[in-house]
Short mmCIF file of C-alpha atoms in Angstrom, two decimals:
data_model
loop_
_atom_site.label_atom_id
_atom_site.label_comp_id
_atom_site.label_asym_id
_atom_site.label_seq_id
_atom_site.Cartn_x
_atom_site.Cartn_y
_atom_site.Cartn_z
CA MET A 1317 93.72 96.37 97.69
CA LYS A 1318 92.44 96.97 100.81
CA ARG A 1319 90.47 98.55 102.64
CA SER A 1320 91.48 100.62 105.93
CA LEU A 1321 90.37 102.76 108.34
CA THR A 1322 86.67 102.89 108.21
CA ALA A 1323 83.93 99.84 107.12
CA ILE A 1324 81.35 100.71 104.64
CA ALA A 1325 78.03 98.64 104.06
CA ALA A 1326 78.00 98.07 99.95
CA THR A 1327 74.38 98.67 99.44
CA ALA A 1328 71.47 97.68 97.49
CA ALA A 1329 71.08 102.10 96.47
CA VAL A 1330 71.30 103.11 92.59
CA LEU A 1331 73.36 106.70 93.10
CA ALA A 1332 72.17 109.06 91.28
CA LEU A 1333 73.80 111.73 89.87
CA ALA A 1334 72.83 114.74 87.34
CA LEU A 1335 76.36 115.18 85.17
CA THR A 1336 75.25 118.50 83.66
CA GLY A 1337 75.90 121.71 84.41
CA CYS A 1338 79.20 123.12 86.29
CA SER A 1339 79.82 126.00 88.79
CA SER A 1340 82.59 128.48 89.18
CA GLY A 1341 86.27 129.01 89.99
CA GLY A 1342 87.77 131.37 92.67
CA GLY A 1343 87.18 135.12 92.30
CA GLY A 1344 83.54 134.34 90.24
CA LYS A 1345 85.74 133.87 87.18
CA PRO A 1346 84.21 131.65 84.87
CA ALA A 1347 85.84 127.86 85.63
CA ASP A 1348 87.58 126.98 82.19
CA PRO A 1349 86.42 122.71 81.81
CA ASN A 1350 89.11 122.56 79.54
CA ALA A 1351 91.99 123.86 81.85
CA GLU A 1352 95.32 120.48 82.38
CA VAL A 1353 93.99 118.10 84.06
CA SER A 1354 96.29 116.38 86.42
CA PHE A 1355 94.73 112.63 86.69
CA TRP A 1356 96.44 109.78 89.90
CA SER A 1357 96.02 106.32 88.51
CA PHE A 1358 97.38 102.69 89.54
CA THR A 1359 98.43 100.78 86.62
CA GLY A 1360 97.17 97.82 85.22
CA ILE A 1361 93.56 99.51 84.49
CA ASN A 1362 94.12 100.70 80.13
CA ALA A 1363 93.89 104.66 82.48
CA LYS A 1364 96.00 106.17 79.09
CA ASP A 1365 93.16 104.83 77.35
CA SER A 1366 90.88 106.19 79.19
CA VAL A 1367 92.32 109.26 79.01
CA ASN A 1368 93.11 108.95 74.80
CA GLU A 1369 89.46 108.56 74.48
CA TYR A 1370 88.45 111.08 76.45
CA ALA A 1371 91.31 113.25 74.25
CA LYS A 1372 89.16 111.98 70.84
CA LYS A 1373 85.74 112.77 72.13
CA VAL A 1374 86.75 116.52 73.97
CA PRO A 1375 89.60 117.80 71.69
CA ASP A 1376 89.84 120.65 72.96
CA ALA A 1377 90.94 119.30 77.36
CA LYS A 1378 94.02 118.19 78.66
CA VAL A 1379 94.66 115.18 80.69
CA LYS A 1380 98.02 115.09 82.68
CA LEU A 1381 98.08 110.85 83.31
CA THR A 1382 100.76 110.25 86.22
CA GLU A 1383 100.71 106.06 86.50
CA VAL A 1384 101.26 105.66 90.23
CA GLY A 1385 101.84 102.59 90.69
CA SER A 1386 99.76 99.75 92.60
CA THR A 1387 96.77 100.54 93.90
CA THR A 1388 98.02 100.33 98.03
CA GLU A 1389 100.37 103.07 96.47
CA THR A 1390 98.79 105.25 94.80
CA ALA A 1391 96.39 105.23 97.93
CA THR A 1392 99.31 105.90 100.18
CA ALA A 1393 100.77 108.54 97.82
CA LEU A 1394 97.30 110.13 97.52
CA ILE A 1395 96.89 109.70 101.56
CA ALA A 1396 100.34 111.38 102.15
CA ALA A 1397 99.18 114.38 99.53
CA LEU A 1398 95.98 114.42 100.97
CA ALA A 1399 97.20 115.70 104.52
CA GLY A 1400 99.08 118.77 103.03
CA GLY A 1401 101.15 117.86 99.63
CA LYS A 1402 99.49 118.90 96.17
CA VAL A 1403 96.88 116.81 95.52
CA PRO A 1404 95.62 116.03 91.82
CA ASP A 1405 92.76 117.11 90.03
CA LEU A 1406 91.24 113.59 89.80
CA VAL A 1407 92.11 110.72 91.27
CA MET A 1408 91.18 106.31 90.71
CA ILE A 1409 90.92 104.45 94.33
CA GLN A 1410 90.74 101.03 94.38
CA ASN A 1411 87.28 99.46 96.05
CA ASP A 1412 88.84 98.25 98.95
CA ASP A 1413 90.79 100.70 99.71
CA LEU A 1414 87.76 103.63 100.18
CA PRO A 1415 87.78 103.22 103.83
CA LYS A 1416 90.65 105.46 104.50
CA PHE A 1417 88.26 107.90 102.91
CA VAL A 1418 84.78 107.89 103.35
CA GLU A 1419 85.31 108.49 106.69
CA ASN A 1420 87.27 111.97 105.77
CA SER A 1421 84.91 113.07 103.53
CA SER A 1422 85.56 116.31 103.98
CA ASN A 1423 89.23 115.83 101.44
CA PHE A 1424 86.78 114.83 98.85
CA VAL A 1425 84.33 116.78 96.18
CA ASP A 1426 80.56 115.41 96.99
CA LEU A 1427 79.77 115.31 93.48
CA ARG A 1428 76.28 115.70 93.91
CA SER A 1429 76.80 119.19 93.95
CA LEU A 1430 78.10 119.84 90.57
CA GLY A 1431 75.21 118.37 88.61
CA GLY A 1432 72.82 120.31 87.05
CA ASP A 1433 70.06 119.02 84.96
CA ASN A 1434 68.77 116.08 86.57
CA ILE A 1435 70.84 113.56 84.04
CA ALA A 1436 70.78 110.57 86.05
CA HIS A 1437 73.16 107.37 85.89
CA ASP A 1438 72.58 104.35 88.51
CA TYR A 1439 75.85 101.77 89.03
CA LEU A 1440 75.61 98.61 90.60
CA GLY A 1441 74.57 99.41 94.25
CA TRP A 1442 77.31 97.40 95.95
CA ALA A 1443 79.91 99.62 93.69
CA ALA A 1444 77.93 102.54 94.44
CA GLY A 1445 77.36 101.89 97.82
CA ALA A 1446 80.82 101.68 98.37
CA ALA A 1447 81.45 105.39 97.05
CA THR A 1448 79.07 106.71 99.13
CA ALA A 1449 80.40 108.72 102.75
CA PRO A 1450 78.27 108.42 105.60
CA ASP A 1451 77.34 111.26 106.02
CA GLY A 1452 75.28 110.77 102.92
CA SER A 1453 77.97 112.44 100.41
CA VAL A 1454 79.22 110.76 97.30
CA ILE A 1455 82.97 111.75 97.05
CA GLY A 1456 83.84 108.97 93.28
CA ILE A 1457 81.98 107.90 90.90
CA PRO A 1458 82.25 104.02 89.99
CA THR A 1459 84.42 103.18 86.94
CA ASP A 1460 84.37 99.49 86.82
CA VAL A 1461 83.66 96.34 88.23
CA GLY A 1462 85.83 93.39 88.29
CA GLY A 1463 83.27 90.56 87.33
CA LEU A 1464 84.64 87.08 87.21
CA GLY A 1465 85.22 84.05 84.83
CA PHE A 1466 88.04 81.55 83.75
CA ALA A 1467 90.30 81.77 80.96
CA TYR A 1468 90.87 78.26 79.62
CA ARG A 1469 93.37 76.14 77.13
CA ALA A 1470 90.25 74.48 74.34
CA ASP A 1471 93.60 73.07 72.92
CA LEU A 1472 94.92 71.70 75.79
CA PHE A 1473 90.87 70.65 76.90
CA GLU A 1474 90.55 68.30 73.80
CA GLN A 1475 93.98 66.63 74.38
CA ALA A 1476 92.78 65.65 77.55
CA GLY A 1477 89.75 64.51 75.88
CA LEU A 1478 87.41 67.10 77.98
CA PRO A 1479 84.81 69.75 76.56
CA THR A 1480 86.20 72.42 75.05
CA LYS A 1481 82.55 74.59 74.39
CA PRO A 1482 82.78 77.15 77.73
CA GLU A 1483 78.75 76.31 77.64
CA GLU A 1484 79.61 72.64 78.40
CA VAL A 1485 83.06 73.70 80.45
CA ALA A 1486 80.93 75.78 82.53
CA ALA A 1487 77.92 72.67 83.74
CA MET A 1488 80.98 69.72 83.63
CA TRP A 1489 82.70 72.49 86.90
CA LYS A 1490 78.89 73.90 87.65
CA ASP A 1491 80.76 74.08 91.79
CA TRP A 1492 84.33 73.87 93.24
CA PRO A 1493 84.36 69.98 94.09
CA SER A 1494 83.23 69.32 90.46
CA PHE A 1495 86.25 72.01 89.18
CA ILE A 1496 88.70 69.43 91.75
CA GLU A 1497 87.21 66.76 89.92
CA MET A 1498 87.80 67.84 86.58
CA GLY A 1499 91.29 68.79 87.32
CA ARG A 1500 92.05 65.15 87.99
CA LYS A 1501 90.60 64.07 85.21
CA TYR A 1502 92.43 66.82 82.77
CA THR A 1503 95.92 66.05 84.50
CA ALA A 1504 95.41 62.22 85.04
CA ALA A 1505 95.33 62.75 80.77
CA THR A 1506 98.06 65.16 80.34
CA GLY A 1507 100.31 65.05 83.38
CA LYS A 1508 100.55 68.80 83.89
CA PRO A 1509 99.09 70.93 85.67
CA PHE A 1510 95.07 72.21 85.97
CA VAL A 1511 95.05 75.54 87.35
CA ASP A 1512 98.04 78.19 87.37
CA ASN A 1513 97.56 78.74 91.36
CA ILE A 1514 95.33 77.92 94.75
CA GLU A 1515 95.60 81.54 96.05
CA THR A 1516 94.74 83.57 94.00
CA SER A 1517 92.59 81.56 90.95
CA VAL A 1518 90.07 78.90 94.36
CA PHE A 1519 90.28 80.95 96.86
CA PHE A 1520 89.85 84.61 95.69
CA SER A 1521 87.29 83.38 93.91
CA THR A 1522 85.52 81.47 96.66
CA VAL A 1523 85.78 83.24 99.11
CA ASN A 1524 84.54 86.16 97.39
CA GLN A 1525 81.04 84.32 96.80
CA VAL A 1526 80.04 84.40 100.20
CA SER A 1527 77.25 86.83 101.27
CA GLU A 1528 79.50 87.29 105.07
CA LYS A 1529 83.76 87.26 105.05
CA TYR A 1530 85.84 88.63 107.04
CA TYR A 1531 83.63 90.81 108.53
CA SER A 1532 79.40 90.64 109.94
CA ASP A 1533 77.33 93.34 108.66
CA GLU A 1534 77.47 95.44 111.41
CA GLY A 1535 81.56 95.72 111.34
CA LYS A 1536 82.72 92.95 113.75
CA LEU A 1537 85.36 90.66 112.64
CA VAL A 1538 84.33 87.27 112.29
CA TYR A 1539 87.09 86.18 109.51
CA ASP A 1540 87.93 83.38 112.06
CA THR A 1541 85.23 81.63 113.28
CA ASN A 1542 82.98 82.62 110.04
CA PRO A 1543 82.30 78.93 107.61
CA GLN A 1544 82.23 80.37 104.60
CA VAL A 1545 85.90 82.03 105.07
CA LYS A 1546 87.36 78.55 105.88
CA GLU A 1547 85.11 76.66 103.26
CA ALA A 1548 86.29 79.01 101.03
CA PHE A 1549 90.06 78.62 102.16
CA ASP A 1550 89.28 74.25 102.48
CA VAL A 1551 88.35 74.64 99.04
CA ALA A 1552 92.02 75.91 98.18
CA VAL A 1553 93.52 73.61 100.45
CA LYS A 1554 91.78 70.34 98.64
CA THR A 1555 92.85 71.63 94.71
CA HIS A 1556 96.76 71.71 96.26
CA ASP A 1557 96.06 68.11 98.15
CA ALA A 1558 94.67 67.30 94.33
CA GLY A 1559 97.86 67.31 92.96
CA ILE A 1560 96.58 70.05 90.11
CA SER A 1561 98.36 73.05 90.74
CA ALA A 1562 100.66 74.25 88.96
CA GLY A 1563 101.64 76.42 92.03
CA ILE A 1564 102.74 79.79 89.98
CA ALA A 1565 101.76 82.48 91.48
CA ALA A 1566 99.58 85.25 89.77
CA TRP A 1567 102.84 88.62 88.14
CA SER A 1568 105.43 86.28 89.45
CA SER A 1569 107.54 85.14 86.89
CA GLY A 1570 106.83 81.65 85.34
CA TRP A 1571 103.22 83.79 85.27
CA ALA A 1572 102.95 85.11 82.04
CA PRO A 1573 105.55 82.53 80.11
CA GLY A 1574 102.61 79.38 81.50
CA ARG A 1575 99.93 81.64 79.70
CA ALA A 1576 101.97 81.03 77.23
CA ASN A 1577 103.66 77.11 77.10
CA GLY A 1578 101.06 75.61 78.19
CA ALA A 1579 102.58 75.91 82.30
CA PHE A 1580 98.84 75.31 83.55
CA ALA A 1581 95.75 75.45 81.34
CA VAL A 1582 93.21 77.56 83.55
CA THR A 1583 93.45 81.18 84.89
CA ILE A 1584 90.78 83.30 87.20
CA ALA A 1585 90.37 85.84 84.55
CA PRO A 1586 88.32 89.44 85.54
CA SER A 1587 87.53 91.28 82.87
CA TRP A 1588 90.43 93.57 83.98
CA ILE A 1589 93.46 90.59 83.18
CA LEU A 1590 91.59 89.70 79.87
CA LYS A 1591 94.90 91.72 77.97
CA GLY A 1592 97.01 90.76 80.10
CA ILE A 1593 96.65 87.50 79.03
CA LYS A 1594 96.67 88.43 75.02
CA THR A 1595 99.92 90.69 75.33
CA ASP A 1596 101.33 88.04 77.84
CA ALA A 1597 100.55 85.16 74.51
CA PRO A 1598 100.31 86.02 71.64
CA ASP A 1599 100.44 83.64 70.12
CA THR A 1600 97.95 81.32 71.42
CA ALA A 1601 95.14 83.49 69.90
CA GLY A 1602 91.42 81.39 69.16
CA LYS A 1603 92.89 78.67 71.44
CA TRP A 1604 91.04 80.75 75.04
CA ARG A 1605 87.95 80.22 76.22
CA ILE A 1606 86.43 81.86 78.85
CA ALA A 1607 83.60 80.54 81.21
CA SER A 1608 81.36 80.84 83.95
CA VAL A 1609 83.00 80.37 87.22
CA PRO A 1610 82.28 76.96 89.46
CA GLY A 1611 79.44 78.56 92.16
CA VAL A 1612 78.09 81.91 92.23
CA GLY A 1613 79.23 84.28 90.71
CA GLY A 1614 82.18 86.86 92.01
CA ASN A 1615 84.14 89.98 91.62
CA TRP A 1616 87.91 90.60 91.92
CA GLY A 1617 88.33 94.49 91.46
CA GLY A 1618 86.19 97.30 90.90
CA SER A 1619 87.20 101.57 91.41
CA VAL A 1620 85.96 105.12 91.93
CA ILE A 1621 87.16 108.32 90.46
CA ALA A 1622 87.21 111.18 92.90
CA ILE A 1623 87.66 114.77 93.02
CA PRO A 1624 89.85 116.31 96.12
CA ALA A 1625 88.74 119.78 98.06
CA ARG A 1626 91.56 120.91 97.12
CA ALA A 1627 91.97 120.15 93.35
CA GLU A 1628 92.75 122.97 91.02
CA HIS A 1629 90.55 122.53 88.01
CA PRO A 1630 87.58 120.32 89.72
CA GLU A 1631 84.91 121.95 87.10
CA ALA A 1632 87.70 120.05 84.07
CA ALA A 1633 88.03 117.70 86.18
CA TRP A 1634 84.42 116.50 86.46
CA GLN A 1635 83.80 117.01 82.74
CA TYR A 1636 86.23 113.91 82.37
CA ILE A 1637 84.49 112.16 84.76
CA LYS A 1638 80.31 113.30 82.97
CA THR A 1639 82.04 111.85 80.10
CA MET A 1640 83.76 108.72 80.27
CA MET A 1641 82.42 107.77 83.58
CA SER A 1642 78.72 107.68 81.74
CA ALA A 1643 77.22 104.46 80.47
CA GLU A 1644 77.72 105.21 76.99
CA GLY A 1645 81.97 106.14 77.69
CA GLN A 1646 81.80 102.35 80.13
CA THR A 1647 80.68 100.64 77.74
CA ASP A 1648 83.39 102.15 74.65
CA HIS A 1649 85.33 101.51 77.12
CA PHE A 1650 85.59 97.97 77.73
CA VAL A 1651 84.72 97.30 74.23
CA GLN A 1652 88.12 99.15 73.63
CA SER A 1653 90.08 97.72 76.53
CA GLY A 1654 88.34 95.29 78.37
CA THR A 1655 87.61 97.35 81.85
CA PHE A 1656 83.93 96.18 82.64
CA PRO A 1657 81.23 99.01 83.65
CA ALA A 1658 79.44 99.51 86.79
CA ALA A 1659 76.28 101.43 85.29
CA THR A 1660 73.79 99.53 85.54
CA SER A 1661 72.75 100.14 82.43
CA ALA A 1662 75.95 99.68 80.62
CA VAL A 1663 76.23 95.61 82.35
CA THR A 1664 72.60 95.51 80.79
CA SER A 1665 73.09 96.93 77.76
CA GLN A 1666 73.53 94.74 74.24
CA SER A 1667 76.73 96.28 73.50
CA VAL A 1668 78.32 94.97 76.66
CA LEU A 1669 76.22 91.32 76.87
CA ASP A 1670 76.96 90.19 72.86
CA TYR A 1671 80.73 91.69 73.21
CA THR A 1672 83.65 88.41 72.08
CA ASP A 1673 87.18 88.89 70.97
CA PRO A 1674 88.92 86.24 68.10
CA PHE A 1675 91.10 85.91 70.67
CA PHE A 1676 89.01 84.31 73.27
CA GLY A 1677 87.40 82.41 70.43
CA ASP A 1678 83.62 81.95 70.71
CA SER A 1679 83.38 82.91 74.22
CA LYS A 1680 80.99 84.77 75.19
CA ILE A 1681 82.44 87.45 77.20
CA GLY A 1682 80.51 90.23 77.67
CA LYS A 1683 77.98 87.85 79.51
CA VAL A 1684 79.63 86.00 81.46
CA MET A 1685 80.81 88.53 83.57
CA ALA A 1686 77.55 90.69 83.37
CA THR A 1687 76.17 87.45 84.83
CA SER A 1688 78.69 87.38 87.16
CA VAL A 1689 78.31 90.15 88.56
CA GLN A 1690 74.82 90.22 88.66
CA GLN A 1691 75.35 87.44 91.19
CA PHE A 1692 78.33 88.99 93.25
CA PRO A 1693 76.70 88.73 96.93
CA SER A 1694 77.25 92.17 98.82
CA PHE A 1695 79.19 92.03 101.77
CA TYR A 1696 81.13 94.54 104.50
CA ASN A 1697 84.77 95.08 104.19
CA GLY A 1698 86.46 96.66 106.57
CA PRO A 1699 89.97 98.19 108.04
CA ASP A 1700 91.54 95.09 108.87
CA THR A 1701 90.37 93.31 105.06
CA THR A 1702 93.43 93.86 103.32
CA PRO A 1703 95.85 92.03 105.66
CA ILE A 1704 93.33 89.14 106.86
CA ASN A 1705 93.60 89.08 102.19
CA GLY A 1706 96.95 89.14 102.37
CA ALA A 1707 97.60 86.69 105.46
CA LEU A 1708 95.46 83.74 103.94
CA LEU A 1709 96.88 83.79 100.23
CA ASN A 1710 100.33 84.21 101.58
CA THR A 1711 99.73 81.48 103.47
CA LEU A 1712 98.34 79.29 100.68
CA VAL A 1713 101.83 80.20 99.23
CA GLN A 1714 103.43 78.64 101.37
CA LEU A 1715 101.55 75.64 101.60
CA GLU A 1716 102.61 75.14 97.64
CA ALA A 1717 105.86 75.68 98.84
CA GLY A 1718 106.07 73.34 100.72
CA GLY A 1719 106.56 75.75 103.48
CA VAL A 1720 103.69 75.00 105.81
CA THR A 1721 101.71 71.34 105.56
CA SER A 1722 97.94 71.20 104.72
CA ASP A 1723 96.59 69.88 107.95
CA LYS A 1724 98.88 73.66 109.74
CA ALA A 1725 97.77 75.25 106.60
CA TRP A 1726 94.42 77.35 108.39
CA THR A 1727 95.58 77.31 112.33
CA THR A 1728 98.48 79.17 110.33
CA ALA A 1729 96.26 81.33 108.59
CA LEU A 1730 94.90 82.06 111.60
CA GLN A 1731 97.95 83.02 113.55
CA THR A 1732 99.22 85.15 110.48
CA ALA A 1733 96.49 87.19 109.87
CA LYS A 1734 96.33 87.82 113.59
CA GLN A 1735 99.93 89.31 113.81
CA ALA A 1736 98.69 91.14 110.68
CA ILE A 1737 96.29 93.26 112.16
CA GLY A 1738 98.13 93.84 115.50
CA GLY A 1739 95.44 90.90 117.60
#
């Protein structure tokens, strides 16, 4: 998840877009809204499901989906294409990658130009603001956000003598010291680790609960002096020192088996990760629950969808956007695939708030995620957010592997971050 070259503040403004009408193609000929659209996405967000849903809603439309790779690989491929290669008609850009593109907004269609009948769709302010260039042009529509929750094994909690109902669990780990203490009780009772790792499940949660992260609101680097970042890092170190982490990194070879075999009882669970738990651990159906994270809410993930200026079929691309990225379209996609909507009216809709999944028992998944993203504090992400993130996360991985000691971890993290950004 990267942010590079240009920093933009997430604003609280509502993004209003007209979603009917279409422009005409070159040569004065009417553009074909059902022309085959080339669509670049990254992996892990169920874009194929969205394309399949679109085919049902607009049977005459055609979409050629290419899952380029990771978010970073997709952004890199787009940079190369914009520099002179063949661009897609549609492209997904992960929110943290947007600063690479908003500075040169002329590389994209200003989506305000494709409106017609004042059919406005509003999105969460901080998500909408990230898709707006400094010149006011809108280069992308927010497709989703990554509302945070924690997934936990209710059966393992019961064996440890801990509460099992989501509301009881959330009350018991109401803050991070309480979370660590709960982990100590679990590990003492079972002899097993409580949480999968400290870098994503703990640090990535805490550092995204701050009001100011690696940059000040004015765009100045403050990661090395901001006490909120240091406090978030310290929570992760304290979790390690408590001896309650399995040290199993996200997407490592042991992570999927760990979900299935009870190697840990708690893992970070933004909405888009829930499907992965079901895939990795099908035999644990009904044993998992979803509860709110300690402290305030949070967010991990989120994307926009954009149309490059040299797209061959911008009108057909726009038809896909207005069909699938409306509040209704995002709600449908959430229910089908678990990708949490960015449209404000979808987030607050009864369909989303009432959403549950038998795999996760009686958990009020929709309500947990909606509350999380509504509480998420907006902060300024700048050009070096990603390498700084990587340096801090990697230092915590080293800590768990024994490559650095707790008392040296913060100093090592800062040194690594400075090297990563050329400081």
